[in-house]
PDB file of C-alpha atoms and ligand atoms in Angstrom:
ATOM      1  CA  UNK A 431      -3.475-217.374-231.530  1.00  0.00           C
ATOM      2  CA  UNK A 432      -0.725-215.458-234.177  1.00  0.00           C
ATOM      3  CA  UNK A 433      -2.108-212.276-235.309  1.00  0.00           C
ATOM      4  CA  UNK A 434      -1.403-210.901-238.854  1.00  0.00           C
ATOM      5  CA  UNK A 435      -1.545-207.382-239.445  1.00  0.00           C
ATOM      6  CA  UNK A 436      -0.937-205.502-243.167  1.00  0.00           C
ATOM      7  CA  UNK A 437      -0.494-202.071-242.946  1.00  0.00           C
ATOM      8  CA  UNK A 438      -0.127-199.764-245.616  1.00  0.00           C
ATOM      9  CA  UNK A 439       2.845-197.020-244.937  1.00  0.00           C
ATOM     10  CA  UNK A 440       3.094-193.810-247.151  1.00  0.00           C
ATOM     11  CA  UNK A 441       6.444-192.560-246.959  1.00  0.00           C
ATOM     12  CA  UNK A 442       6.319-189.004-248.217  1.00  0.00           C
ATOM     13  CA  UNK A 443       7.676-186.037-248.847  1.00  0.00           C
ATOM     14  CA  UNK A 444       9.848-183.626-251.529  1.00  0.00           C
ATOM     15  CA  UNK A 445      12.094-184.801-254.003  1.00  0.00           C
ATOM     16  CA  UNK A 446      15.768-186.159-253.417  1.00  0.00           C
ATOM     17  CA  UNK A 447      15.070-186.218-249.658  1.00  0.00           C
ATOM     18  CA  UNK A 448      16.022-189.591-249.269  1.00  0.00           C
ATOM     19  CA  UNK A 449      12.382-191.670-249.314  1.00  0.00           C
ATOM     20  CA  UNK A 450      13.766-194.305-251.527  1.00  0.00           C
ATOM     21  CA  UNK A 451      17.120-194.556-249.822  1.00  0.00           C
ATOM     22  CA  UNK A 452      15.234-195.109-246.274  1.00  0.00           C
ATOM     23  CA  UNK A 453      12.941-197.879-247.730  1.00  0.00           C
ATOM     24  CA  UNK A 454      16.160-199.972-249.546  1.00  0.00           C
ATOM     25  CA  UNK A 455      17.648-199.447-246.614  1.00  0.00           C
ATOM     26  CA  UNK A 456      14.623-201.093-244.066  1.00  0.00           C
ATOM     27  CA  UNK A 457      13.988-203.403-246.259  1.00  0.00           C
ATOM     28  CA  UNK A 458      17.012-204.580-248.339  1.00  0.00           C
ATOM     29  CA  UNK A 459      19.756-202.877-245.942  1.00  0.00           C
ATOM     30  CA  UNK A 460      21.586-201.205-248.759  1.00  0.00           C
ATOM     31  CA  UNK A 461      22.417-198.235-249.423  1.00  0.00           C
ATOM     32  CA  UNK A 462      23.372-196.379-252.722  1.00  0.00           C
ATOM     33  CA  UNK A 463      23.733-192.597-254.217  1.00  0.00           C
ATOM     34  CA  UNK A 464      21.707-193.870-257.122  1.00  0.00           C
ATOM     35  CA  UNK A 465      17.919-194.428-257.203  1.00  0.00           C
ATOM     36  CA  UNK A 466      16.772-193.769-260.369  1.00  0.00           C
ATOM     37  CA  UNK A 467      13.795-191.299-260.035  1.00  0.00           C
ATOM     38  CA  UNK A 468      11.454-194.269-261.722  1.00  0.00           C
ATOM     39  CA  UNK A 469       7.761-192.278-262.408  1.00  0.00           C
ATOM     40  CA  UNK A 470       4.911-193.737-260.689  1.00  0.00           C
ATOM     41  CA  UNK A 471       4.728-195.417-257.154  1.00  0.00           C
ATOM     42  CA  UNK A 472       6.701-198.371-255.779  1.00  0.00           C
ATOM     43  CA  UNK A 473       6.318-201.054-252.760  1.00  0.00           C
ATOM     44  CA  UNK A 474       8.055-202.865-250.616  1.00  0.00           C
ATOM     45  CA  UNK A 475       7.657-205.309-248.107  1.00  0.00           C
ATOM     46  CA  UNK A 476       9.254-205.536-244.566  1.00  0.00           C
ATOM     47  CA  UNK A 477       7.702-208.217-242.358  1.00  0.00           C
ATOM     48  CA  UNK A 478       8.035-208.008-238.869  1.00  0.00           C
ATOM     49  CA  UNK A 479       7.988-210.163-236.008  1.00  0.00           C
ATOM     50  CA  UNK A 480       6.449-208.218-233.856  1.00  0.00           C
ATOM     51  CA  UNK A 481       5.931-210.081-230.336  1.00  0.00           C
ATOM     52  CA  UNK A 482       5.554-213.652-229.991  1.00  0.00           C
ATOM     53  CA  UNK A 483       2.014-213.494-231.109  1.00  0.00           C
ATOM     54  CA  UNK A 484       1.960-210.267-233.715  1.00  0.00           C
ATOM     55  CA  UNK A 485       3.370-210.373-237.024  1.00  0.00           C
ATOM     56  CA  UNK A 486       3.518-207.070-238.990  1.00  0.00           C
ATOM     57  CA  UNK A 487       3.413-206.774-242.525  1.00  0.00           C
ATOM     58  CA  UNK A 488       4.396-203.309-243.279  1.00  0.00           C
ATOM     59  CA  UNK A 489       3.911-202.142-247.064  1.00  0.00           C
ATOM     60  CA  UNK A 490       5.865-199.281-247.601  1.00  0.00           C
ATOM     61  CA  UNK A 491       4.681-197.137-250.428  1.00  0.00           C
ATOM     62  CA  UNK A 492       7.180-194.990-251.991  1.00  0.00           C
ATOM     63  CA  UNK A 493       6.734-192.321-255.104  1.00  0.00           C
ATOM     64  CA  UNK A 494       8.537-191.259-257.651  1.00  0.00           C
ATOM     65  CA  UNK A 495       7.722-188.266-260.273  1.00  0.00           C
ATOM     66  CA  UNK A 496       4.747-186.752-258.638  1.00  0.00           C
ATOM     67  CA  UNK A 497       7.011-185.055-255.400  1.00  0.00           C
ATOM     68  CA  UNK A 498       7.107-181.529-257.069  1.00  0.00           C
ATOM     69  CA  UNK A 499       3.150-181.416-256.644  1.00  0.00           C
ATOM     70  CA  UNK A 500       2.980-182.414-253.214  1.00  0.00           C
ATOM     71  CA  UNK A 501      -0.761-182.776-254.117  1.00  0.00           C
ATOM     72  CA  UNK A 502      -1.058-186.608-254.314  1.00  0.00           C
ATOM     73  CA  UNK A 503      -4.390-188.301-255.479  1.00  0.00           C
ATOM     74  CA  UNK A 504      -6.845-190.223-253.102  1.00  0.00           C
ATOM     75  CA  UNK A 505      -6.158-193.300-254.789  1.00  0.00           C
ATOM     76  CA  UNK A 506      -2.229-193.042-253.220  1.00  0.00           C
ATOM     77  CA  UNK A 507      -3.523-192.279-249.755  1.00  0.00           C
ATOM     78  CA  UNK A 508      -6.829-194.393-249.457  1.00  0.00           C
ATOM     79  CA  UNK A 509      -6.537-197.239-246.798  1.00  0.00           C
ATOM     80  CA  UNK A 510      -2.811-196.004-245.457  1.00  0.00           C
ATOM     81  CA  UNK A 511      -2.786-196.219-241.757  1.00  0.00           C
ATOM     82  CA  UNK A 512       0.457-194.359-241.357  1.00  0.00           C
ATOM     83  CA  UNK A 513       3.026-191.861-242.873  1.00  0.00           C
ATOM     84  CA  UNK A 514       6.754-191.481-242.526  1.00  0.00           C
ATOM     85  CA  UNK A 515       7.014-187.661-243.260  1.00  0.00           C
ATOM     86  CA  UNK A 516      11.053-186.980-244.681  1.00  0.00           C
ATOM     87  CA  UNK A 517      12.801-184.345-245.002  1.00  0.00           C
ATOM     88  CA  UNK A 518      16.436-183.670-245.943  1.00  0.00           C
ATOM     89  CA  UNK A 519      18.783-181.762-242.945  1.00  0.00           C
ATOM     90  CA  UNK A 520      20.674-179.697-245.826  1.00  0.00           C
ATOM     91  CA  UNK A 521      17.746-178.332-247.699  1.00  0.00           C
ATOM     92  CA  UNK A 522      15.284-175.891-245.737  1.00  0.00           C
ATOM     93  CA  UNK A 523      13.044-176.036-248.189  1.00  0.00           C
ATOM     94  CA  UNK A 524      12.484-179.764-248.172  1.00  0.00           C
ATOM     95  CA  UNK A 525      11.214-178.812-244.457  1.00  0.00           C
ATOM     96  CA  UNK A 526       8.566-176.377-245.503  1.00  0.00           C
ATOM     97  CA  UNK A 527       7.321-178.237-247.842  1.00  0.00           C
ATOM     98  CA  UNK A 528       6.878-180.843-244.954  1.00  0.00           C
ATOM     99  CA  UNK A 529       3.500-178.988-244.047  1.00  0.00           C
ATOM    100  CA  UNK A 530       2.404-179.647-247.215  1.00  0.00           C
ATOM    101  CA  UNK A 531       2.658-183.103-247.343  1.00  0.00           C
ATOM    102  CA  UNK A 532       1.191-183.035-243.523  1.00  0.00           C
ATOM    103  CA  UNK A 533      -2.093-181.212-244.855  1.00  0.00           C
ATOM    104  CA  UNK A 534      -2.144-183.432-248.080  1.00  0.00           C
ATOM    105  CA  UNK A 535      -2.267-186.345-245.801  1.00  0.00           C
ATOM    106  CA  UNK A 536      -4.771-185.254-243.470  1.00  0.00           C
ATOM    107  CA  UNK A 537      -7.069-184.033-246.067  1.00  0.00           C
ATOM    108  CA  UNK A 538      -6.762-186.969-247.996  1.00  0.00           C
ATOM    109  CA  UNK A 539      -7.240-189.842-245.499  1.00  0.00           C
ATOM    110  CA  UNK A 540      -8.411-190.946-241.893  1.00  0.00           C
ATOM    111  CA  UNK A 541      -8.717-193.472-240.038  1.00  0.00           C
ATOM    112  CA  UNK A 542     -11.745-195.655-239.862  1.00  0.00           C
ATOM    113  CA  UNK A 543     -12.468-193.875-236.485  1.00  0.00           C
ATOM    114  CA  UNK A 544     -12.230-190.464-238.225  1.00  0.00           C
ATOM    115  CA  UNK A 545      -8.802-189.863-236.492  1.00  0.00           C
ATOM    116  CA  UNK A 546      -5.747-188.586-238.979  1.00  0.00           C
ATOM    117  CA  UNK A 547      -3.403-191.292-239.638  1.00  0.00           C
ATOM    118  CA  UNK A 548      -0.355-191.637-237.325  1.00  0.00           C
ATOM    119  CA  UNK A 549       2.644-189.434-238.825  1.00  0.00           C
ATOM    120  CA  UNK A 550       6.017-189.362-237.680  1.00  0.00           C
ATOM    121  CA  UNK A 551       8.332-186.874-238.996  1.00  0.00           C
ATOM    122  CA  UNK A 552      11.966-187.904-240.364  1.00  0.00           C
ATOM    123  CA  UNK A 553      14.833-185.406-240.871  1.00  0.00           C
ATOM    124  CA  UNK A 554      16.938-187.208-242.773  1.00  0.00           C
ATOM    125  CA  UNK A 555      20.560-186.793-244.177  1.00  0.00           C
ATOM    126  CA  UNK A 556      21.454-186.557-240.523  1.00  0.00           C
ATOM    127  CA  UNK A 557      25.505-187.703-241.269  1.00  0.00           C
ATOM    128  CA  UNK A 558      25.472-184.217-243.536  1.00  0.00           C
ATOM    129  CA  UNK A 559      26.158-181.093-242.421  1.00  0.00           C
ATOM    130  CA  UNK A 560      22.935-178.906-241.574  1.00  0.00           C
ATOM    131  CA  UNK A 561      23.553-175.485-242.684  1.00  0.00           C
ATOM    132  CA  UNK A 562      20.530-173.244-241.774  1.00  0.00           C
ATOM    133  CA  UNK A 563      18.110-176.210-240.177  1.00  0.00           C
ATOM    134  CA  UNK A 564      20.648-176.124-237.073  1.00  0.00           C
ATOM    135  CA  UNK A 565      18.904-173.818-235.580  1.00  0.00           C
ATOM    136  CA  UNK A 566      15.265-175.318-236.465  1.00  0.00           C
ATOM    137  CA  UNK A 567      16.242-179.032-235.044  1.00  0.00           C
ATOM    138  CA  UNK A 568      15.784-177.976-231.052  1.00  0.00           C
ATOM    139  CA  UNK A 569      12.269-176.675-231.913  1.00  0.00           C
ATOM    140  CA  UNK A 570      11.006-180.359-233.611  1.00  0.00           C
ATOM    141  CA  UNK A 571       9.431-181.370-230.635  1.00  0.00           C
ATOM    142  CA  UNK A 572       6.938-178.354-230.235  1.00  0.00           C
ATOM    143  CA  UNK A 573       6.774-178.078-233.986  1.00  0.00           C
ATOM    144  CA  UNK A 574       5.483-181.805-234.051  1.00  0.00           C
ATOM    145  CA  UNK A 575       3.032-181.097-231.066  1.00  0.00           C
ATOM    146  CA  UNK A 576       1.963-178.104-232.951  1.00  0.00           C
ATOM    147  CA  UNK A 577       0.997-180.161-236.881  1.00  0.00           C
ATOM    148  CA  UNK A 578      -0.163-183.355-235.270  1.00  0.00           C
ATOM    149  CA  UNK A 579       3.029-185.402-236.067  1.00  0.00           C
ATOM    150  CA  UNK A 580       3.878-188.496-233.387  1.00  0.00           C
ATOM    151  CA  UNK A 581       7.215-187.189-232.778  1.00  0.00           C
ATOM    152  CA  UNK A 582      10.295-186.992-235.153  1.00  0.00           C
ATOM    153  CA  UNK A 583      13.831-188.701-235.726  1.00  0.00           C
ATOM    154  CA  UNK A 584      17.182-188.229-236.876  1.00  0.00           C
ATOM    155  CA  UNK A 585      17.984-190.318-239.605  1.00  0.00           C
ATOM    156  CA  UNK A 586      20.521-191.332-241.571  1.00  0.00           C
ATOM    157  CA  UNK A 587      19.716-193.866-244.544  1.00  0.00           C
ATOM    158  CA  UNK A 588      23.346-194.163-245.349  1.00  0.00           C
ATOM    159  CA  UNK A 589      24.366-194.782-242.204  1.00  0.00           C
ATOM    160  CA  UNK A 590      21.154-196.742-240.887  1.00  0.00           C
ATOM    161  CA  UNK A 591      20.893-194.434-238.216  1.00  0.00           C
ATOM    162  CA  UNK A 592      16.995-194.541-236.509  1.00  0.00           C
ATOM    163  CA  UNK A 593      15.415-195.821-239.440  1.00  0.00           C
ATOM    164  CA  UNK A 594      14.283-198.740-237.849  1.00  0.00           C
ATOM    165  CA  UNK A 595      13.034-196.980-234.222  1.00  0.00           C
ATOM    166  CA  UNK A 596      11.276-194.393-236.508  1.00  0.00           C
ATOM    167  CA  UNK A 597       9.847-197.450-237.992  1.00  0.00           C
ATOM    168  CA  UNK A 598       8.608-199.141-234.638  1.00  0.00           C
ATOM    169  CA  UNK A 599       7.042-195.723-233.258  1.00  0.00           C
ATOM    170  CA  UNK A 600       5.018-195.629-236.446  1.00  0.00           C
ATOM    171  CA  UNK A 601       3.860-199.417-235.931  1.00  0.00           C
ATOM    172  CA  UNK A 602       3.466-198.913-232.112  1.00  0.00           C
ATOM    173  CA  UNK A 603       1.021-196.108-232.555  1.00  0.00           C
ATOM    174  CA  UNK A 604      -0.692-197.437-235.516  1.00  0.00           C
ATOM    175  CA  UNK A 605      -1.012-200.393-232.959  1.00  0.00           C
ATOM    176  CA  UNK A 606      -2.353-198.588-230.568  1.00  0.00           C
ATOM    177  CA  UNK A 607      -5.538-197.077-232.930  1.00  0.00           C
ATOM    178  CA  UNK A 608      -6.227-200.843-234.034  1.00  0.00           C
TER     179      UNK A 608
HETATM  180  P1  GDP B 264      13.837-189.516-252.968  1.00  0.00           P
HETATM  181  O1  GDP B 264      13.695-188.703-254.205  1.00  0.00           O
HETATM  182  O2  GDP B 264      13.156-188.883-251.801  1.00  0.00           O
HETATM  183  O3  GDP B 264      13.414-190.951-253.145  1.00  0.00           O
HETATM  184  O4  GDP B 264      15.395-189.513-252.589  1.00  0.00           O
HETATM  185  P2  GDP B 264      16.506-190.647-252.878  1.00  0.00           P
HETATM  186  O5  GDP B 264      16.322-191.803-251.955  1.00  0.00           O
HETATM  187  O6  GDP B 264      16.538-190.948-254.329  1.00  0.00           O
HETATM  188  O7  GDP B 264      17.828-189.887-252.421  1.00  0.00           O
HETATM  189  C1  GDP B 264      18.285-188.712-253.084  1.00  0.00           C
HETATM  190  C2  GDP B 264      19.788-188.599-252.913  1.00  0.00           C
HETATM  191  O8  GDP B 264      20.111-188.418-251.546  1.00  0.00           O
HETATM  192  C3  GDP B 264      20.547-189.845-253.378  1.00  0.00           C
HETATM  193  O9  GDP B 264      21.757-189.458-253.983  1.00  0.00           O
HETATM  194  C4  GDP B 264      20.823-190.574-252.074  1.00  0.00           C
HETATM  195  O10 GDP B 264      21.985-191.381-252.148  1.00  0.00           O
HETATM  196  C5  GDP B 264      21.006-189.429-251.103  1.00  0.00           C
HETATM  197  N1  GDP B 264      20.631-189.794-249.713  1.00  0.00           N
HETATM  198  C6  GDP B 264      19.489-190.355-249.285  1.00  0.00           C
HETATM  199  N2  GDP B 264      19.501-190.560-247.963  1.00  0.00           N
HETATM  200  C7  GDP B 264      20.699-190.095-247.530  1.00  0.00           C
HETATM  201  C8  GDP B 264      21.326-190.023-246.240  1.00  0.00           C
HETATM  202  O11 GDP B 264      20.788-190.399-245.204  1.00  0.00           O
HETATM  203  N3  GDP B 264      22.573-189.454-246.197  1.00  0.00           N
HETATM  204  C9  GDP B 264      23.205-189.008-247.315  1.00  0.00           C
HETATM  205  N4  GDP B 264      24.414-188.477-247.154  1.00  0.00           N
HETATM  206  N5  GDP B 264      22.647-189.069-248.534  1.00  0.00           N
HETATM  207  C10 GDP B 264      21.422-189.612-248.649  1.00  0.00           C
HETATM  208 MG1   MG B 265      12.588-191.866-254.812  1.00  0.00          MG
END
């Protein structure tokens, strides 16, 4: 018997970290320093073959406009089944906010089970230089133990570094809760 699965994917997180770069690149394998900041919210499909048996639909919702709130509505959130949490290696600031975005999510939606929905946390921008997150990348495993997060990647959307491992945790542990 094939299985189908569609799952929705929130990819959040501040403004200009790269959310819209890492879904053109999954999905349409491009890369470019110009996304226009379009208002409103966007999709895109990757389908995945998963095993012989499992295909994966992934819908990857992306935003555009409402990042400076970090406050999304319900309507965003409801149904998602898993988050790609991003945040850019030069800006320190884009990782606070990454909190945030965590609590947003987790207040927002759950799981049919009443779990919160898989997360895995991104720190993307990885081919730049770091400046004062240096010091912070070495403590992303406890910090993602701490908040709840699956684990977290370094990735690079111009250089298609991890996007698609961060990709296959996400679907391997939202997987796992079907
Ligand atoms: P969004 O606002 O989160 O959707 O961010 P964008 O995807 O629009 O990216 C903001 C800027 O960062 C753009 O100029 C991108 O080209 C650039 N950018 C995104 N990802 C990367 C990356 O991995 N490396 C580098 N060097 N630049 C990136
Ligand atoms: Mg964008």
């Amino acid at each position: 018997m094939q299985q189908e699965h569609l799952f929705k994917i929130l990819v959040i997180g501040d403004l200009g970290v790269g959310k819209t770069s890492i879904i053109k690149r999954y999905v349409h394998q491009v890369f470019s320093q110009h996304y226009r900041a379009t208002i409103g919210v966007d999709f895109a499909l990757k389908v995945l073959n998963w095993d012989q048996r499992t295909v994966v639909r992934l819908q990857l919702w992306d935003i555009a406009g409402q990042e400076r709130y970090g406050n999304m509505t319900r309507v965003y959130y409801r149904e998602a089944v898993g988050a790609l949490v991003v945040f850019d290696v030069t800006r320190i600031s884009t990782f606070e906010a990454v909190l945030k975005w965590k609590d947003d999510l987790d207040a927002k939606v759950r799981l049919a089970n009443g779990k919160p929905v898989p997360a895995v946390l991104l720190a993307n921008k990885a081919d730049q230089s770091r400046e004062g997150l240096c010091s912070q990348l070495p403590k992303l495993d406890a910090f993602c133990k701490d908040h709840g997060f699956v684990t977290w990647f370094e990735t690079s959307a111009k250089e298609n570094t991890n996007i698609d491992a961060a990709a296959r945790c996400l679907v391997d542990n939202i997987l796992a809760n079907e």
